[in-house]
Each structure stands twice: as C-alpha cells, then as structure tokens.
Amino acid sequence: MRTLLHIALFILLIAVPSSAQQPLIAFPSSARQPNPDVPPTPPHVTSEIKGGVGEESPVTHYSKTAPPAWAQTPIRSERAGLRPFGSNLFQGEFGNTFPDELNSDYVIMPGDRIVVRVWGAENQDEILIVDAQGNIFLPQIGPIRVAGLKYSKLNSAVMAKVSTVFTRNVDVYTNLLNSQPVAVYVTGFVNRPGRYAGGPTESALYYLDRAGGINADFGSYRDIKIMRGDKPIASIDLYQFILKGILPYTRLRDGDVILVGRKGPSVAVSGLVRQPAWYELNGPSLNGRHLSDLVSPMNNVTHVSISGTRNKEPFNAYLIHEAFQEFSFIDNDLLVFHADKPALTIMVGVKGATIGPSRYIVNQGTSLRALLHHVPVDDVLANLQGIYLQRRSVADQQKRAISDALRRLEQSVLTATSASVDEANIRVKEAELIQNFIKRAALLEPDGVLVVFRRDQLNDVVLENGDQIVIPQKSDVVQISGEVLIPKSIVYAGKLGLQEYIDNAGGYTNRADKKSILVVKPNGEVAMLANLDIGPGDQLLVMPKYDTKNLQLFKDLTQILYQIAIATSVALDL
C-alpha cells in the first residue's frame, strides 16, 4: 500500500513542478473585459530550416539532437501493417451479385433459353434453346436467327419472321429465361486460382472476387489480362477503376482466361495521406509528382522521408515536398509524409465559471498565468484556487499506464497456479471475474488532469495545443461515492468528520476498504484521506477491497484500482 501511495504522490509531483511555484496574480479589473488582446504579435520568423549556409536545402540530414516537439510527428514505419491500394475491392461484394437477364442491352448468344408464345391465327407455347448456329426453331415457322441481337430487339425479330407465314391476326410474346453460363479460368497471382462459372455479361471483377481477390504479396492490380486462346483481348488497370471508374468491358466466353500478373515496383506510403497503403507504380509513376496524384497528401504536408536501399546499402533522405515532386524512387521504398513546420499559435479551451470566450488562440510558449490574466471570470462563482488543466498528452499517458496494468493483471490471473482441484475451481471463477473487470476498465477514459494549484500557489506551466483550462464553480457540498450504500452529495459542515459523512451516505458496503479512502479536491488533486482534510467541493471515494490468496494478483489489482481512481475519479468495483 505504501508503494501505491508513493506512485500517486509521484504523479502529483511531476504534474506540479516545485521550482515554478509563484503566488497567484489576482485578475485586475481591466483584464475582465471580453475580447482580450491575446495573442501578442507573433515573433518574426526569419528563415526556414537551412540545409546549408545562406540557402534552403531540399535535403535535411539526420541530426543526433532530438527534434522539437512540433517536429515529432508519429511515424508508422511498419511495412507489414500496410495493405495494397485497392485490396478492399475484393470482399465478396462482386462475387455475390447476380446479373439481371432482363437487361435490354443483353446480347443473345448460343445456349440461351427463350420462351416464345404465339396466339391468334396460330397458337404455340415453346421454350427454345439458341443452337450453335445462333437460331431458334419454331414449328411451322422455321429457323429464326437471334444470336447477336440485343434482348430489346428479340420480340420484333420473332414477330417479323412469324408475319412472313401468318400475315394477319397473330401476336407474339418472347421472354429470355436465362443466359448460357460460361466457365472462365482465373489464374496468376490470385488467392484461389481455378475455373469459375458465371454469366457472360459478368465483369472480370466478378471472377476475381470469386477467386478470393488478388494476392496481396505477389499479385498486380495494374497488370490484368483477359486471354482468349493464346492472345490477350483486353487489359485492366484497377487503379483506373478505383480512381476514375474506368473498367474495360469484355463479353466473356467459355474457356476465357483472366490472368493476374506479378506485382510491379511498389512503395509503402504512410503518414499524412488519405489512404496509407502499398502503391504499385509503372512507367512515369516512379517519381514523386505522379505518386502524389495517387496518394492525395494532406494539405499540411511539408516534407517527405524516404527509406530504402541503394547499391545494396541503406538509404535515407528527407525532402521538402516541392523537391520530392522530382525525386525518383525504386521498388520497396518507404515514404512517410510529414507536417514538419512549427505552428506559431495554439488553441486553448476555457470552461467553467467564466464569462468570456470558450476558445483562445495564443502564441506557442504562452504560459497558463499569462493567459489567465485575459480570461474574464465570474467573481461570485469562480473558485480560483480550484483551477486545473485537462491535457491530452496526460490522458494518453494515463490510458497507456492503465492498459499496461490491465495486461499484467490478465497475465497474472491466467498464469496463476493451483495446489488442488478446489483451488483450481476458485481460480477459474476468479479469472472470469477479473476478465469482466478488465473489459469494463478498458472502456474508461482518463480525464488527463494536470494539477497546477496547490498550497495556495499557482504553478505556472507552458500551455499545449488542445489544453482545457477548468475554472470550477465554488461548491458547498461534499460528494461521497464508491463503496457506500447510498452515494450522495452532502452540504459541507466543518464540524463533521469522516464517519458522519459516511453515515449520511448509508454507511459502508460489505466490500468497502475502510482504510482506503481517496479525496478528490476541486483542483484535481487526489490523495489518501490521511494526507488531506475534507473541504467544500471535495469528493470522497471509498475504494473496494478484494480478498485473494494470490499476492501478485492482489498487488496488480490494487494498483489498477488506484490508477483508475486517480485518472478518472471513479472507484471501479469488481
């Protein structure tokens, strides 16, 4: 337990650097007017990043010095995590469709089945198959050539032939029952090469989908041929279909072959692009200008990093985006698009007992104290000693810490040993309980609270983009939650002690740890009750207890309960 307290105190100490402690400067009356003059005029930026003396170099070499925070863009360099561009085409949507044989543009071919009904001077009701010569044979009428006709012309063609025999008082009705299926071979670099049946009007996408799509490691999305005999009759570039909707139409015949070629030179693209993926390039596309047309970089991209191999040696380059347009790359290069230019301003939010704007645009490097002098507040309601920050980076760190602790907890419970059958059964039940707890705990989102006001002093910090300054309202109540029978809020009374507050909340539950009660102060500070007095606006969190013979499990579980309580102000129960 002492270790847990040290952890909690350490979190508070790193959130409040002692060297920065200064008395809070009261808000002057002149500063309480809306439309404050923030930020001041940004400092003049004299030059871009220089690669040499006196001029900007398109290539920036790596330095042993870590880049500033604004330049540390997350880089996804894992090539294995990227899929080929266009791989989402083949998910069964083409292969599960069925052709509409009543399409008026359908061209009739041998093997099709046609219903022909004649009434009036002659009565016939036949189901006829188009023979190899392209004819149907109607008794008393003779052969009628229909192959090659569009379905919309079928009725008039049959009527014209019937009218040569029966010139008056005769009507004709025709209907195409179904087309003759064809068998098409799909081969090359696909996931399931084979012979697939389908309609002759189906596109190549239908058969490729039936074959499981193009192999992600070896297949080409840009070199697909339709073979008839030993000659190619059509070529397909799926990039044209994805980007422009262009797909050559070929009426397939029985025995046609769809051949997927080997993947051409490809580069892995990630970073600030709309679709990180492996992009297959051909011809003039092996330079930055043509690749940019494919990947659609974000409008804030300033630089591109290139990693690969040249002359069997590792190669790295870092180019400004303009110079990248003419850069030529080779197969298997990794390209990462960056926004590597410092922002001159940041946006900071303010909420709570304020009567001014909820957003402020300030210069980089602006401190909390400097901005607070321009934030108009409600003199009656604002609790200036309860000011705190909510910061994304702190929330992310808390989330990672909780996730890591949950992983260790899961490992502990799943690898716990048992000395007997009865103990093994207990471990199974215990594992189910912990697994349920882990699922619920993983859904909690930390507040990212950064304590800046302690011991009547404001600890000044430099603001970050996205920070939220919280100015809480004054409160005369104390909230009691966690392992109490009736969680509630009670009006603060200085003469009341802990037990009186607990009694007002119905008392402890049978799962309460009476020695583990946390106090959450209005300024976001969290500590054990033994280290803090109860004051107005406080929240009392009664922690749960958990009995187990597994000491490591107990340690991990207790640590997580405290981490969650500190990060979210929630006493999560099992």
Coordinates of C-alpha atoms in Angstrom, one line a residue:
M1 CA 0.0 0.0 0.0
R2 CA 2.9 2.3 0.7
T3 CA 4.2 1.8 -2.8
L4 CA 0.8 2.8 -4.2
L5 CA 0.8 6.0 -2.2
H6 CA 4.2 6.8 -3.5
I7 CA 3.0 6.2 -7.1
A8 CA 0.0 8.6 -6.5
L9 CA 2.2 11.2 -4.9
F10 CA 4.8 10.9 -7.7
I11 CA 2.1 11.6 -10.3
L12 CA 1.1 14.7 -8.4
L13 CA 4.6 15.9 -8.0
I14 CA 5.5 15.5 -11.7
A15 CA 2.3 17.4 -12.6
V16 CA 3.3 20.3 -10.3
P17 CA 7.0 21.3 -10.6
S18 CA 8.0 22.9 -7.4
S19 CA 10.5 25.3 -9.0
A20 CA 7.7 27.1 -10.8
Q21 CA 5.7 28.0 -7.7
Q22 CA 4.7 31.6 -7.6
P23 CA 1.8 33.5 -5.9
L24 CA -1.4 33.6 -7.9
I25 CA -1.7 37.0 -9.5
A26 CA -5.3 38.3 -9.0
F27 CA -7.2 39.3 -12.0
P28 CA -7.1 43.1 -12.5
S29 CA -10.5 44.7 -13.2
S30 CA -9.2 45.9 -16.6
A31 CA -8.5 42.3 -17.6
R32 CA -12.0 41.1 -17.0
Q33 CA -13.3 42.7 -20.2
P34 CA -14.2 40.5 -23.2
N35 CA -12.2 40.5 -26.5
P36 CA -8.8 40.4 -24.8
D37 CA -5.7 41.2 -26.8
V38 CA -4.4 37.7 -27.0
P39 CA -2.0 36.7 -28.5
P40 CA 0.6 39.4 -28.9
T41 CA 2.1 39.9 -32.3
P42 CA 3.9 36.6 -33.2
P43 CA 7.7 36.9 -33.4
H44 CA 9.1 37.4 -36.9
V45 CA 10.2 34.1 -38.4
T46 CA 13.5 34.9 -40.1
S47 CA 14.0 31.7 -42.2
E48 CA 13.1 28.1 -42.9
I49 CA 15.2 25.2 -41.8
K50 CA 18.5 25.5 -43.5
G51 CA 20.5 22.7 -45.1
G52 CA 23.5 24.9 -45.8
V53 CA 24.7 28.5 -45.4
G54 CA 22.5 31.2 -46.9
E55 CA 20.0 29.0 -48.8
E56 CA 17.4 26.3 -48.1
S57 CA 18.5 22.8 -49.0
P58 CA 15.8 20.4 -50.2
V59 CA 17.5 17.6 -48.2
T60 CA 17.8 17.7 -44.4
H61 CA 20.2 15.3 -42.9
Y62 CA 19.6 13.5 -39.7
S63 CA 20.9 15.0 -36.5
K64 CA 21.9 13.4 -33.2
T65 CA 19.8 16.0 -31.5
A66 CA 16.2 15.1 -30.9
P67 CA 13.7 17.3 -32.9
P68 CA 11.5 19.8 -31.1
A69 CA 8.0 18.6 -30.0
W70 CA 6.3 20.1 -33.0
A71 CA 8.5 18.1 -35.4
Q72 CA 7.9 14.8 -33.7
T73 CA 5.2 13.5 -36.0
P74 CA 4.2 9.9 -35.3
I75 CA 5.7 7.7 -38.0
R76 CA 4.1 4.4 -39.0
S77 CA 7.1 2.6 -40.5
E78 CA 5.8 -1.0 -40.2
R79 CA 5.5 -2.0 -43.9
A80 CA 3.8 -5.3 -42.9
G81 CA 0.8 -3.3 -41.5
L82 CA 0.0 -1.7 -44.9
R83 CA -2.3 -3.3 -47.4
P84 CA -2.0 -2.9 -51.2
F85 CA -4.0 0.0 -52.6
G86 CA -7.3 -1.4 -53.9
S87 CA -7.3 -4.5 -51.7
N88 CA -10.7 -3.5 -50.2
L89 CA -12.3 -4.2 -53.6
F90 CA -12.5 -8.0 -53.2
Q91 CA -14.6 -8.6 -50.1
G92 CA -17.3 -10.7 -51.7
E93 CA -19.5 -7.8 -53.0
F94 CA -18.8 -8.5 -56.7
G95 CA -18.9 -12.3 -56.4
N96 CA -22.2 -12.3 -54.5
T97 CA -24.1 -10.3 -57.1
F98 CA -26.4 -11.8 -59.8
P99 CA -26.9 -10.5 -63.3
D100 CA -30.2 -9.0 -64.4
E101 CA -31.0 -11.1 -67.5
L102 CA -33.8 -8.7 -68.5
N103 CA -31.3 -6.0 -69.3
S104 CA -32.4 -4.6 -72.6
D105 CA -28.8 -4.4 -73.8
Y106 CA -28.1 -8.1 -73.2
V107 CA -26.8 -9.7 -76.4
I108 CA -28.3 -13.1 -77.0
M109 CA -25.9 -16.0 -77.6
P110 CA -26.0 -19.8 -78.3
G111 CA -27.2 -21.7 -75.3
D112 CA -29.7 -19.1 -74.1
R113 CA -33.3 -20.3 -73.3
I114 CA -36.1 -18.3 -74.8
V115 CA -39.9 -18.6 -74.2
V116 CA -41.9 -17.9 -77.4
R117 CA -45.7 -17.7 -77.3
V118 CA -47.9 -17.2 -80.4
W119 CA -51.6 -16.8 -80.4
G120 CA -54.4 -15.7 -82.8
A121 CA -54.3 -17.4 -86.2
E122 CA -51.6 -19.7 -84.8
N123 CA -51.1 -20.9 -81.2
Q124 CA -47.7 -22.0 -79.9
D125 CA -46.1 -22.1 -76.5
E126 CA -42.4 -23.1 -76.7
I127 CA -39.2 -23.0 -74.6
L128 CA -36.5 -22.9 -77.2
I129 CA -32.7 -23.0 -76.9
V130 CA -30.5 -21.0 -79.2
D131 CA -28.5 -23.5 -81.2
A132 CA -24.8 -23.4 -82.1
Q133 CA -25.7 -21.6 -85.3
G134 CA -27.5 -18.8 -83.4
N135 CA -31.0 -19.9 -84.4
I136 CA -34.2 -21.0 -82.6
F137 CA -36.6 -23.3 -84.5
L138 CA -40.3 -22.5 -84.3
P139 CA -42.7 -25.2 -85.7
Q140 CA -44.4 -24.2 -88.9
I141 CA -42.3 -21.1 -89.0
G142 CA -38.8 -22.4 -89.3
P143 CA -35.4 -21.2 -88.0
I144 CA -35.2 -17.6 -86.7
R145 CA -31.7 -16.1 -86.2
V146 CA -31.5 -14.4 -82.8
A147 CA -27.8 -14.7 -81.8
G148 CA -26.2 -11.3 -81.7
L149 CA -29.4 -9.5 -81.2
K150 CA -30.0 -7.3 -78.1
Y151 CA -32.8 -8.5 -75.9
S152 CA -34.8 -5.4 -76.6
K153 CA -34.9 -6.4 -80.3
L154 CA -35.8 -10.1 -79.8
N155 CA -39.6 -9.7 -79.8
S156 CA -39.7 -7.6 -83.0
A157 CA -37.3 -10.1 -84.8
V158 CA -39.5 -13.1 -84.0
M159 CA -42.7 -11.2 -84.9
A160 CA -41.2 -10.2 -88.2
K161 CA -40.4 -13.9 -89.0
V162 CA -43.8 -15.1 -87.9
S163 CA -45.5 -12.4 -90.0
T164 CA -44.0 -13.9 -93.2
V165 CA -46.1 -17.0 -92.6
F166 CA -49.1 -15.7 -90.8
T167 CA -49.8 -12.3 -92.2
R168 CA -52.9 -11.4 -90.2
N169 CA -54.4 -11.8 -86.7
V170 CA -51.3 -13.1 -84.9
D171 CA -49.4 -11.9 -81.8
V172 CA -46.1 -12.9 -80.4
Y173 CA -44.6 -12.7 -76.9
T174 CA -41.0 -13.6 -76.1
N175 CA -39.1 -13.8 -72.9
L176 CA -35.5 -14.7 -72.1
L177 CA -35.4 -17.3 -69.3
N178 CA -31.7 -17.4 -68.7
S179 CA -28.4 -17.0 -70.4
Q180 CA -26.0 -19.8 -71.1
P181 CA -23.4 -19.8 -68.3
V182 CA -19.8 -19.7 -69.2
A183 CA -16.8 -21.2 -67.4
V184 CA -13.8 -18.8 -67.0
Y185 CA -10.4 -19.6 -65.7
V186 CA -8.8 -17.3 -63.2
T187 CA -5.1 -17.8 -62.7
G188 CA -1.9 -16.0 -62.0
F189 CA -1.3 -14.3 -58.6
V190 CA -4.8 -14.7 -57.1
N191 CA -5.7 -16.4 -53.8
R192 CA -7.8 -19.2 -55.2
P193 CA -6.9 -20.0 -58.8
G194 CA -9.5 -22.1 -60.6
R195 CA -12.4 -22.5 -63.0
Y196 CA -15.4 -20.4 -62.1
A197 CA -18.9 -20.4 -63.7
G198 CA -20.9 -17.2 -64.3
G199 CA -22.8 -15.2 -66.8
P200 CA -21.2 -14.0 -70.0
T201 CA -22.0 -10.4 -69.1
E202 CA -20.2 -10.5 -65.8
S203 CA -17.2 -8.3 -65.5
A204 CA -13.7 -9.5 -64.6
L205 CA -14.2 -8.2 -61.1
Y206 CA -16.9 -10.9 -60.5
Y207 CA -14.5 -13.7 -61.4
L208 CA -11.6 -12.1 -59.5
D209 CA -13.8 -11.8 -56.4
R210 CA -14.8 -15.5 -56.7
A211 CA -11.1 -16.4 -56.8
G212 CA -10.6 -14.7 -53.5
G213 CA -9.1 -11.5 -54.9
I214 CA -5.5 -10.6 -55.8
N215 CA -2.7 -12.0 -53.7
A216 CA -1.5 -9.1 -51.5
D217 CA 2.1 -10.1 -51.6
F218 CA 2.7 -11.0 -55.2
G219 CA -0.3 -10.0 -57.4
S220 CA -0.6 -6.9 -59.5
Y221 CA -3.6 -4.6 -59.5
R222 CA -2.4 -2.9 -62.7
D223 CA -1.5 -5.8 -64.9
I224 CA -4.5 -8.0 -65.5
K225 CA -5.2 -9.5 -68.9
I226 CA -8.1 -11.4 -70.4
M227 CA -6.8 -14.2 -72.7
R228 CA -8.8 -15.9 -75.5
G229 CA -6.8 -18.8 -76.8
D230 CA -3.2 -17.7 -76.6
K231 CA -3.9 -14.0 -77.3
P232 CA -4.8 -11.1 -74.9
I233 CA -8.0 -9.5 -75.9
A234 CA -8.2 -6.9 -73.1
S235 CA -6.0 -5.3 -70.3
I236 CA -7.3 -4.0 -67.0
D237 CA -5.7 -1.5 -64.7
L238 CA -7.7 -1.5 -61.5
Y239 CA -6.2 1.9 -60.4
Q240 CA -8.2 3.4 -63.3
F241 CA -11.4 1.8 -62.0
I242 CA -10.7 2.9 -58.4
L243 CA -9.8 6.4 -59.2
K244 CA -11.7 7.2 -62.3
G245 CA -14.4 4.5 -62.6
I246 CA -12.9 3.2 -65.9
L247 CA -13.3 -0.6 -66.5
P248 CA -13.0 -2.0 -70.0
Y249 CA -16.0 -4.2 -70.8
T250 CA -15.4 -7.6 -72.5
R251 CA -18.1 -10.1 -73.1
L252 CA -16.6 -13.3 -71.8
R253 CA -16.8 -16.7 -73.5
D254 CA -16.5 -20.2 -72.3
G255 CA -12.8 -21.0 -71.7
D256 CA -11.6 -17.4 -71.4
V257 CA -8.7 -16.9 -69.0
I258 CA -8.3 -14.0 -66.6
L259 CA -4.5 -13.7 -65.9
V260 CA -3.2 -11.6 -63.0
G261 CA 0.4 -10.7 -63.5
R262 CA 3.2 -10.3 -61.0
K263 CA 3.2 -7.1 -58.8
G264 CA 5.3 -4.4 -60.3
P265 CA 7.6 -1.9 -58.4
S266 CA 5.8 -0.8 -55.3
V267 CA 6.4 1.7 -52.5
A268 CA 4.9 1.8 -49.0
V269 CA 3.3 5.1 -48.2
S270 CA 2.2 6.3 -44.8
G271 CA 1.9 9.4 -42.7
L272 CA -0.3 12.4 -43.7
V273 CA -2.1 10.8 -46.6
R274 CA -5.7 9.9 -47.0
Q275 CA -5.1 6.2 -47.5
P276 CA -1.8 4.7 -46.3
A277 CA -1.1 1.6 -48.4
W278 CA 1.4 -0.1 -50.8
Y279 CA 1.2 1.6 -54.1
E280 CA 2.1 -0.2 -57.3
L281 CA 3.8 2.1 -59.8
N282 CA 4.5 1.8 -63.5
G283 CA 6.2 3.9 -66.2
P284 CA 6.5 7.6 -65.3
S285 CA 4.8 7.0 -61.9
L286 CA 8.2 6.2 -60.3
N287 CA 8.6 9.9 -59.2
G288 CA 7.0 12.0 -56.5
R289 CA 4.8 14.1 -58.8
H290 CA 2.9 11.1 -60.1
L291 CA 2.8 9.4 -56.8
S292 CA 1.3 12.5 -55.1
D293 CA -1.6 12.3 -57.6
L294 CA -2.3 8.8 -56.3
V295 CA -1.9 9.2 -52.6
S296 CA -3.6 12.6 -52.2
P297 CA -1.4 14.1 -49.4
M298 CA -2.9 16.3 -46.7
N299 CA -2.7 20.0 -47.3
N300 CA -0.4 20.5 -44.3
V301 CA 2.4 18.2 -45.7
T302 CA 5.8 20.0 -45.8
H303 CA 8.3 17.1 -46.0
V304 CA 8.7 13.5 -47.2
S305 CA 11.1 11.0 -45.7
I306 CA 12.3 8.2 -48.0
S307 CA 13.9 5.0 -46.6
G308 CA 15.1 2.2 -48.8
T309 CA 18.2 0.6 -50.3
R310 CA 20.6 2.0 -52.9
N311 CA 23.6 0.0 -54.2
K312 CA 22.9 -2.7 -51.5
E313 CA 23.3 -0.1 -48.8
P314 CA 20.7 1.5 -46.5
F315 CA 19.4 4.8 -48.0
N316 CA 17.6 7.7 -46.2
A317 CA 16.5 11.1 -47.4
Y318 CA 14.3 13.9 -46.1
L319 CA 13.0 16.3 -48.7
I320 CA 10.8 19.3 -48.7
H321 CA 7.6 18.5 -50.5
E322 CA 8.4 20.6 -53.6
A323 CA 11.8 18.8 -54.1
F324 CA 10.0 15.4 -53.6
Q325 CA 8.0 16.0 -56.8
E326 CA 11.0 15.3 -59.0
F327 CA 12.6 12.6 -56.8
S328 CA 12.7 9.1 -58.3
F329 CA 12.3 6.1 -56.1
I330 CA 12.6 2.4 -56.5
D331 CA 10.8 -0.8 -55.5
N332 CA 10.2 -1.3 -51.8
D333 CA 11.0 2.3 -50.7
L334 CA 9.1 3.5 -47.6
L335 CA 7.7 7.0 -48.0
V336 CA 6.3 9.0 -45.0
F337 CA 4.6 12.3 -45.5
H338 CA 5.2 14.8 -42.6
A339 CA 3.9 18.1 -41.4
D340 CA 7.3 19.3 -40.2
K341 CA 6.7 23.0 -39.7
P342 CA 6.1 24.7 -36.3
A343 CA 2.7 26.1 -35.6
L344 CA 3.0 29.7 -34.4
T345 CA -0.2 29.6 -32.4
I346 CA -2.2 27.0 -30.5
M347 CA -5.8 26.8 -29.4
V348 CA -6.7 26.6 -25.7
G349 CA -10.1 26.0 -24.3
V350 CA -11.6 27.5 -21.1
K351 CA -14.6 26.2 -19.3
G352 CA -16.3 26.5 -16.0
A353 CA -17.1 29.8 -14.2
T354 CA -16.0 32.1 -17.0
I355 CA -18.0 34.8 -18.7
G356 CA -15.7 35.2 -21.7
P357 CA -15.0 33.1 -24.9
S358 CA -14.6 29.4 -24.6
R359 CA -11.6 29.3 -27.0
Y360 CA -8.4 31.3 -27.1
I361 CA -5.8 31.4 -29.8
V362 CA -2.4 32.1 -28.2
N363 CA 1.3 32.1 -29.3
Q364 CA 3.4 29.0 -28.9
G365 CA 5.1 29.2 -25.5
T366 CA 2.3 31.1 -23.8
S367 CA 2.1 30.2 -20.1
L368 CA -1.0 29.5 -18.1
R369 CA -0.6 32.5 -15.9
A370 CA -0.2 34.8 -18.9
L371 CA -3.5 33.6 -20.4
L372 CA -5.4 33.7 -17.2
H373 CA -4.9 37.4 -16.9
H374 CA -7.1 37.7 -20.1
V375 CA -9.9 35.3 -19.0
P376 CA -12.9 37.1 -17.5
V377 CA -14.4 35.1 -14.7
D378 CA -17.5 35.3 -12.5
D379 CA -16.2 36.9 -9.3
V380 CA -19.0 35.3 -7.2
L381 CA -19.0 31.8 -8.6
A382 CA -15.4 31.2 -9.7
N383 CA -13.2 29.0 -7.5
L384 CA -9.8 30.4 -8.5
Q385 CA -8.0 28.1 -6.1
G386 CA -9.5 25.1 -7.9
I387 CA -8.1 25.9 -11.4
Y388 CA -6.7 22.9 -13.1
L389 CA -5.8 21.7 -16.7
Q390 CA -7.0 18.9 -18.8
R391 CA -4.3 17.8 -21.2
R392 CA -4.5 15.3 -23.9
S393 CA -0.9 14.1 -23.5
V394 CA -1.5 13.4 -19.8
A395 CA -4.7 11.5 -20.6
D396 CA -2.8 9.4 -23.2
Q397 CA -0.1 8.6 -20.6
Q398 CA -2.7 7.6 -18.1
K399 CA -4.5 5.4 -20.6
R400 CA -1.3 3.7 -21.6
A401 CA -0.4 3.1 -17.9
I402 CA -3.9 1.6 -17.2
S403 CA -3.7 -0.6 -20.3
D404 CA -0.3 -1.9 -19.3
A405 CA -1.5 -2.6 -15.8
L406 CA -4.6 -4.4 -17.1
R407 CA -2.3 -6.5 -19.3
R408 CA -0.2 -7.5 -16.4
L409 CA -3.3 -8.3 -14.3
E410 CA -4.6 -10.5 -17.1
Q411 CA -1.3 -12.3 -17.3
S412 CA -1.2 -12.8 -13.5
V413 CA -4.7 -14.3 -13.3
L414 CA -4.3 -16.6 -16.4
T415 CA -0.9 -17.9 -15.2
A416 CA -1.8 -18.4 -11.5
T417 CA -1.1 -22.0 -10.3
S418 CA -3.2 -24.1 -8.1
A419 CA -2.3 -26.7 -5.5
S420 CA -5.6 -28.6 -5.5
V421 CA -8.7 -29.2 -7.6
D422 CA -10.8 -27.0 -5.3
E423 CA -8.3 -24.2 -5.6
A424 CA -8.2 -24.6 -9.4
N425 CA -12.0 -24.2 -9.4
I426 CA -11.6 -21.0 -7.4
R427 CA -9.0 -19.8 -9.9
V428 CA -11.4 -20.3 -12.8
K429 CA -14.1 -18.3 -11.1
E430 CA -11.6 -15.6 -10.2
A431 CA -10.4 -15.5 -13.8
E432 CA -13.9 -14.9 -15.1
L433 CA -14.4 -12.1 -12.6
I434 CA -11.1 -10.4 -13.5
Q435 CA -11.8 -10.7 -17.2
N436 CA -15.1 -9.0 -16.8
F437 CA -13.4 -6.3 -14.7
I438 CA -10.7 -5.8 -17.4
K439 CA -13.3 -5.3 -20.1
R440 CA -15.1 -2.6 -18.1
A441 CA -11.9 -0.9 -17.0
A442 CA -10.6 -0.7 -20.6
L443 CA -13.6 1.4 -21.6
L444 CA -12.9 4.1 -19.1
E445 CA -11.3 7.3 -20.4
P446 CA -8.9 9.2 -18.2
D447 CA -9.5 12.9 -17.6
G448 CA -5.9 13.9 -18.2
V449 CA -6.0 16.3 -15.2
L450 CA -2.9 18.3 -14.5
V451 CA -2.8 19.8 -11.0
V452 CA -1.5 23.4 -11.2
F453 CA -2.8 25.0 -8.0
R454 CA -1.6 23.6 -4.7
R455 CA -1.0 25.1 -1.2
D456 CA -2.4 28.5 -2.3
Q457 CA 0.0 28.8 -5.2
L458 CA -0.4 28.6 -8.9
N459 CA 2.4 26.6 -10.5
D460 CA 2.9 28.1 -13.9
V461 CA 3.2 25.8 -16.9
V462 CA 3.6 26.3 -20.7
L463 CA 0.3 25.6 -22.5
E464 CA -0.1 22.9 -25.1
N465 CA -2.4 22.9 -28.1
G466 CA -5.8 21.4 -27.0
D467 CA -5.4 22.2 -23.3
Q468 CA -8.6 22.8 -21.4
I469 CA -8.4 25.3 -18.5
V470 CA -11.1 24.4 -16.0
I471 CA -12.2 27.1 -13.6
P472 CA -14.6 25.2 -11.3
Q473 CA -17.5 26.9 -9.5
K474 CA -17.4 27.3 -5.8
S475 CA -19.2 24.4 -4.1
D476 CA -20.6 23.9 -0.6
V477 CA -21.2 20.2 -0.9
V478 CA -19.1 17.0 -0.4
Q479 CA -19.7 14.1 -2.7
I480 CA -19.5 10.6 -1.3
S481 CA -19.2 7.7 -3.8
G482 CA -17.6 4.3 -4.2
E483 CA -18.3 1.6 -1.7
V484 CA -21.1 3.3 0.2
L485 CA -24.7 2.2 0.3
I486 CA -26.3 5.4 -1.0
P487 CA -23.8 7.6 -3.0
K488 CA -24.9 11.2 -2.5
S489 CA -23.8 14.8 -2.0
I490 CA -24.0 16.4 1.4
V491 CA -23.7 20.1 2.4
Y492 CA -20.2 20.7 3.8
A493 CA -20.0 21.3 7.6
G494 CA -16.7 21.8 9.1
K495 CA -17.7 20.1 12.3
L496 CA -18.5 16.8 10.6
G497 CA -15.9 14.1 10.5
L498 CA -15.4 11.2 8.1
Q499 CA -17.7 8.8 9.8
E500 CA -20.6 11.4 9.8
Y501 CA -20.2 11.8 6.1
I502 CA -20.2 8.0 5.5
D503 CA -23.2 7.6 7.8
N504 CA -25.1 10.2 5.8
A505 CA -24.4 8.0 2.7
G506 CA -25.9 5.0 4.3
G507 CA -22.6 3.6 5.6
Y508 CA -20.0 1.3 4.1
T509 CA -20.9 -1.7 1.9
N510 CA -19.6 -5.1 2.8
R511 CA -17.0 -4.7 0.1
A512 CA -15.6 -1.4 1.3
D513 CA -11.9 -1.0 2.3
K514 CA -12.3 1.4 5.2
K515 CA -8.6 2.1 5.3
S516 CA -8.5 3.2 1.6
I517 CA -10.5 6.4 1.1
L518 CA -9.4 8.9 -1.5
V519 CA -10.1 12.6 -1.6
V520 CA -10.5 14.3 -4.9
K521 CA -10.1 18.1 -4.5
P522 CA -11.7 20.7 -6.7
N523 CA -8.3 21.4 -8.2
G524 CA -8.0 17.8 -9.4
E525 CA -5.6 16.7 -6.7
V526 CA -6.1 13.1 -5.5
A527 CA -4.6 11.7 -2.3
M528 CA -5.4 9.4 0.6
L529 CA -7.7 10.9 3.2
A530 CA -5.0 10.6 5.8
N531 CA -3.0 13.2 3.9
L532 CA -5.7 15.7 3.2
D533 CA -8.5 17.3 5.2
I534 CA -12.1 17.2 4.0
G535 CA -13.2 20.6 2.5
P536 CA -16.1 22.1 0.5
G537 CA -16.3 20.7 -3.1
D538 CA -14.4 17.6 -2.2
Q539 CA -15.3 14.1 -3.5
L540 CA -14.7 11.1 -1.2
L541 CA -14.0 7.8 -3.0
V542 CA -14.3 4.7 -0.8
M543 CA -12.2 2.0 -2.5
P544 CA -13.3 -1.6 -2.8
K545 CA -11.3 -4.4 -1.2
Y546 CA -10.6 -7.7 -2.8
D547 CA -9.6 -10.9 -1.0
T548 CA -7.3 -13.3 -2.7
K549 CA -4.6 -15.7 -1.8
N550 CA -2.6 -14.7 -4.9
L551 CA -0.4 -11.9 -3.6
Q552 CA 0.8 -10.8 -7.1
L553 CA -2.8 -10.7 -8.3
F554 CA -3.8 -8.6 -5.3
K555 CA -0.9 -6.2 -5.9
D556 CA -1.7 -5.8 -9.5
L557 CA -5.5 -5.4 -8.9
T558 CA -5.0 -2.8 -6.1
Q559 CA -2.6 -0.8 -8.3
I560 CA -5.1 -0.7 -11.1
L561 CA -8.0 0.4 -8.8
Y562 CA -5.9 3.3 -7.6
Q563 CA -4.7 4.2 -11.1
I564 CA -8.3 4.3 -12.3
A565 CA -9.4 6.3 -9.3
I566 CA -6.7 8.9 -9.9
A567 CA -7.2 9.1 -13.6
T568 CA -11.0 9.1 -13.8
S569 CA -12.2 9.9 -10.3
V570 CA -14.2 6.6 -10.4
A571 CA -14.0 3.9 -7.8
L572 CA -14.5 0.9 -10.1
D573 CA -15.8 -2.2 -8.4
L574 CA -15.3 -5.8 -9.4

